[in-house]
């Protein structure tokens, strides 16, 4: 029997970093579904295809190959054979992914890949609709959140740590806009599954959030 942990929540809540660390400790495979959608968004941006050009997107998907590989330093994402793990972490790609990930053609394109991974491995999978759509039968469902201000503060610190310019007000504005897009899209909007456990990490240190998620998962799976 394979274990599946579904983690949903808004942008900047720490889903990826926390889930990545918890996966490592539990020996589970971490699946960052947001990275998959960002990879598709990167391809569209590189080819000058706009989010509302559905016919062009549908045609482009025929030429896109997305895969994941787990290495010593974590999960790597490949686009048509090229490692794009770092290229997909920009704001333009993030905003494009927020829009295009709502398109049925894009969701269908990546849905099977996500489900297959959950069938093969013990997984912790994070995204926007994992507990509600992708893995509705996951043994553990978590909705991870924090205030918009707290999330913006964390994102700003991440940028500064990488030596990048960071403007708090602009980051906060982008996060609020992203929240609205994710929660109000017609297809698979961001929402808490009825049986999901709400974890609010506002004000937490990273280690506190990791312990909170670890304890929640272990208590539910009895491991």
Short mmCIF file of N, CA, C and O in Angstrom, two decimals, residues 3-4 6-7 14 22 29-30 50 69 77 85 87 99 102 116 121-122 126 130 140 142 145 179-180 189 196 207:
data_model
loop_
_atom_site.label_atom_id
_atom_site.label_comp_id
_atom_site.label_asym_id
_atom_site.label_seq_id
_atom_site.Cartn_x
_atom_site.Cartn_y
_atom_site.Cartn_z
N UNK A 3 1.41 5.36 0.48
CA UNK A 3 0.87 6.49 1.22
C UNK A 3 0.90 7.75 0.35
O UNK A 3 1.88 7.99 -0.37
N UNK A 4 -0.14 8.55 0.45
CA UNK A 4 -0.20 9.81 -0.28
C UNK A 4 -0.60 10.93 0.68
O UNK A 4 -1.57 10.81 1.42
N UNK A 6 -1.51 14.92 0.54
CA UNK A 6 -1.87 16.02 -0.36
C UNK A 6 -1.79 17.34 0.40
O UNK A 6 -2.42 17.49 1.45
N UNK A 7 -1.01 18.27 -0.12
CA UNK A 7 -0.86 19.58 0.53
C UNK A 7 -1.29 20.68 -0.44
O UNK A 7 -0.73 20.82 -1.52
N UNK A 14 4.82 28.35 1.91
CA UNK A 14 5.92 27.48 2.32
C UNK A 14 5.69 26.02 1.99
O UNK A 14 6.40 25.14 2.50
N UNK A 22 10.04 17.59 4.95
CA UNK A 22 9.27 16.51 5.56
C UNK A 22 9.41 15.22 4.75
O UNK A 22 9.55 14.13 5.30
N UNK A 29 8.67 10.44 -1.60
CA UNK A 29 9.02 11.21 -2.79
C UNK A 29 8.23 12.52 -2.76
O UNK A 29 7.02 12.52 -2.56
N UNK A 30 8.93 13.63 -2.95
CA UNK A 30 8.26 14.92 -2.98
C UNK A 30 7.91 15.29 -4.42
O UNK A 30 8.77 15.23 -5.30
N UNK A 50 0.46 33.54 -25.72
CA UNK A 50 -0.25 34.21 -24.64
C UNK A 50 -1.24 33.26 -23.97
O UNK A 50 -1.69 32.28 -24.57
N UNK A 69 13.02 14.34 -12.09
CA UNK A 69 14.06 13.40 -11.68
C UNK A 69 14.50 13.77 -10.26
O UNK A 69 14.68 14.94 -9.95
N UNK A 77 13.39 19.43 -12.58
CA UNK A 77 12.35 19.39 -13.60
C UNK A 77 12.97 19.62 -14.96
O UNK A 77 13.81 20.51 -15.13
N UNK A 85 15.01 23.71 -13.73
CA UNK A 85 14.64 23.85 -12.32
C UNK A 85 14.77 25.28 -11.80
O UNK A 85 13.97 25.72 -10.98
N UNK A 87 15.11 28.09 -13.93
CA UNK A 87 14.49 29.04 -14.86
C UNK A 87 13.01 29.26 -14.58
O UNK A 87 12.44 30.29 -14.96
N UNK A 99 -2.28 31.62 -14.44
CA UNK A 99 -3.35 31.74 -15.44
C UNK A 99 -3.54 30.46 -16.24
O UNK A 99 -4.64 29.93 -16.37
N UNK A 102 -5.09 27.05 -14.96
CA UNK A 102 -6.54 26.93 -14.84
C UNK A 102 -7.18 26.38 -16.11
O UNK A 102 -8.36 26.02 -16.11
N UNK A 116 0.14 9.00 -11.74
CA UNK A 116 1.05 7.86 -11.91
C UNK A 116 2.14 7.86 -10.84
O UNK A 116 2.51 6.80 -10.32
N UNK A 121 4.87 5.55 -5.86
CA UNK A 121 5.68 5.88 -4.69
C UNK A 121 4.83 6.34 -3.51
O UNK A 121 3.66 6.70 -3.68
N UNK A 122 5.44 6.34 -2.32
CA UNK A 122 4.87 7.07 -1.19
C UNK A 122 5.18 8.54 -1.46
O UNK A 122 6.36 8.90 -1.59
N UNK A 126 2.31 18.64 -3.46
CA UNK A 126 1.70 19.92 -3.14
C UNK A 126 1.25 20.67 -4.38
O UNK A 126 1.73 20.42 -5.48
N UNK A 130 -4.69 19.46 -5.07
CA UNK A 130 -4.25 18.07 -4.90
C UNK A 130 -5.28 17.27 -4.09
O UNK A 130 -5.70 16.18 -4.48
N UNK A 140 -3.81 11.56 3.90
CA UNK A 140 -3.66 12.80 4.68
C UNK A 140 -3.80 13.99 3.73
O UNK A 140 -3.17 14.03 2.67
N UNK A 142 -3.73 18.25 3.80
CA UNK A 142 -3.37 19.42 4.59
C UNK A 142 -3.59 20.68 3.76
O UNK A 142 -3.23 20.72 2.57
N UNK A 145 -1.45 27.43 5.11
CA UNK A 145 -1.66 28.84 4.80
C UNK A 145 -0.90 29.74 5.77
O UNK A 145 -0.29 29.28 6.74
N UNK A 179 -3.51 35.11 -5.28
CA UNK A 179 -4.55 34.47 -4.45
C UNK A 179 -5.91 34.58 -5.13
O UNK A 179 -6.67 33.61 -5.19
N UNK A 180 -6.21 35.78 -5.61
CA UNK A 180 -7.52 36.01 -6.25
C UNK A 180 -7.67 35.14 -7.50
O UNK A 180 -8.71 34.51 -7.70
N UNK A 189 -10.45 25.52 -8.70
CA UNK A 189 -9.97 26.66 -7.91
C UNK A 189 -9.32 26.20 -6.61
O UNK A 189 -9.60 25.11 -6.12
N UNK A 196 -9.61 18.16 4.87
CA UNK A 196 -8.22 18.59 5.03
C UNK A 196 -8.00 19.24 6.40
O UNK A 196 -8.92 19.85 6.97
N UNK A 207 11.60 25.69 11.07
CA UNK A 207 11.67 24.44 11.84
C UNK A 207 10.35 24.14 12.56
O UNK A 207 9.95 22.97 12.68
#
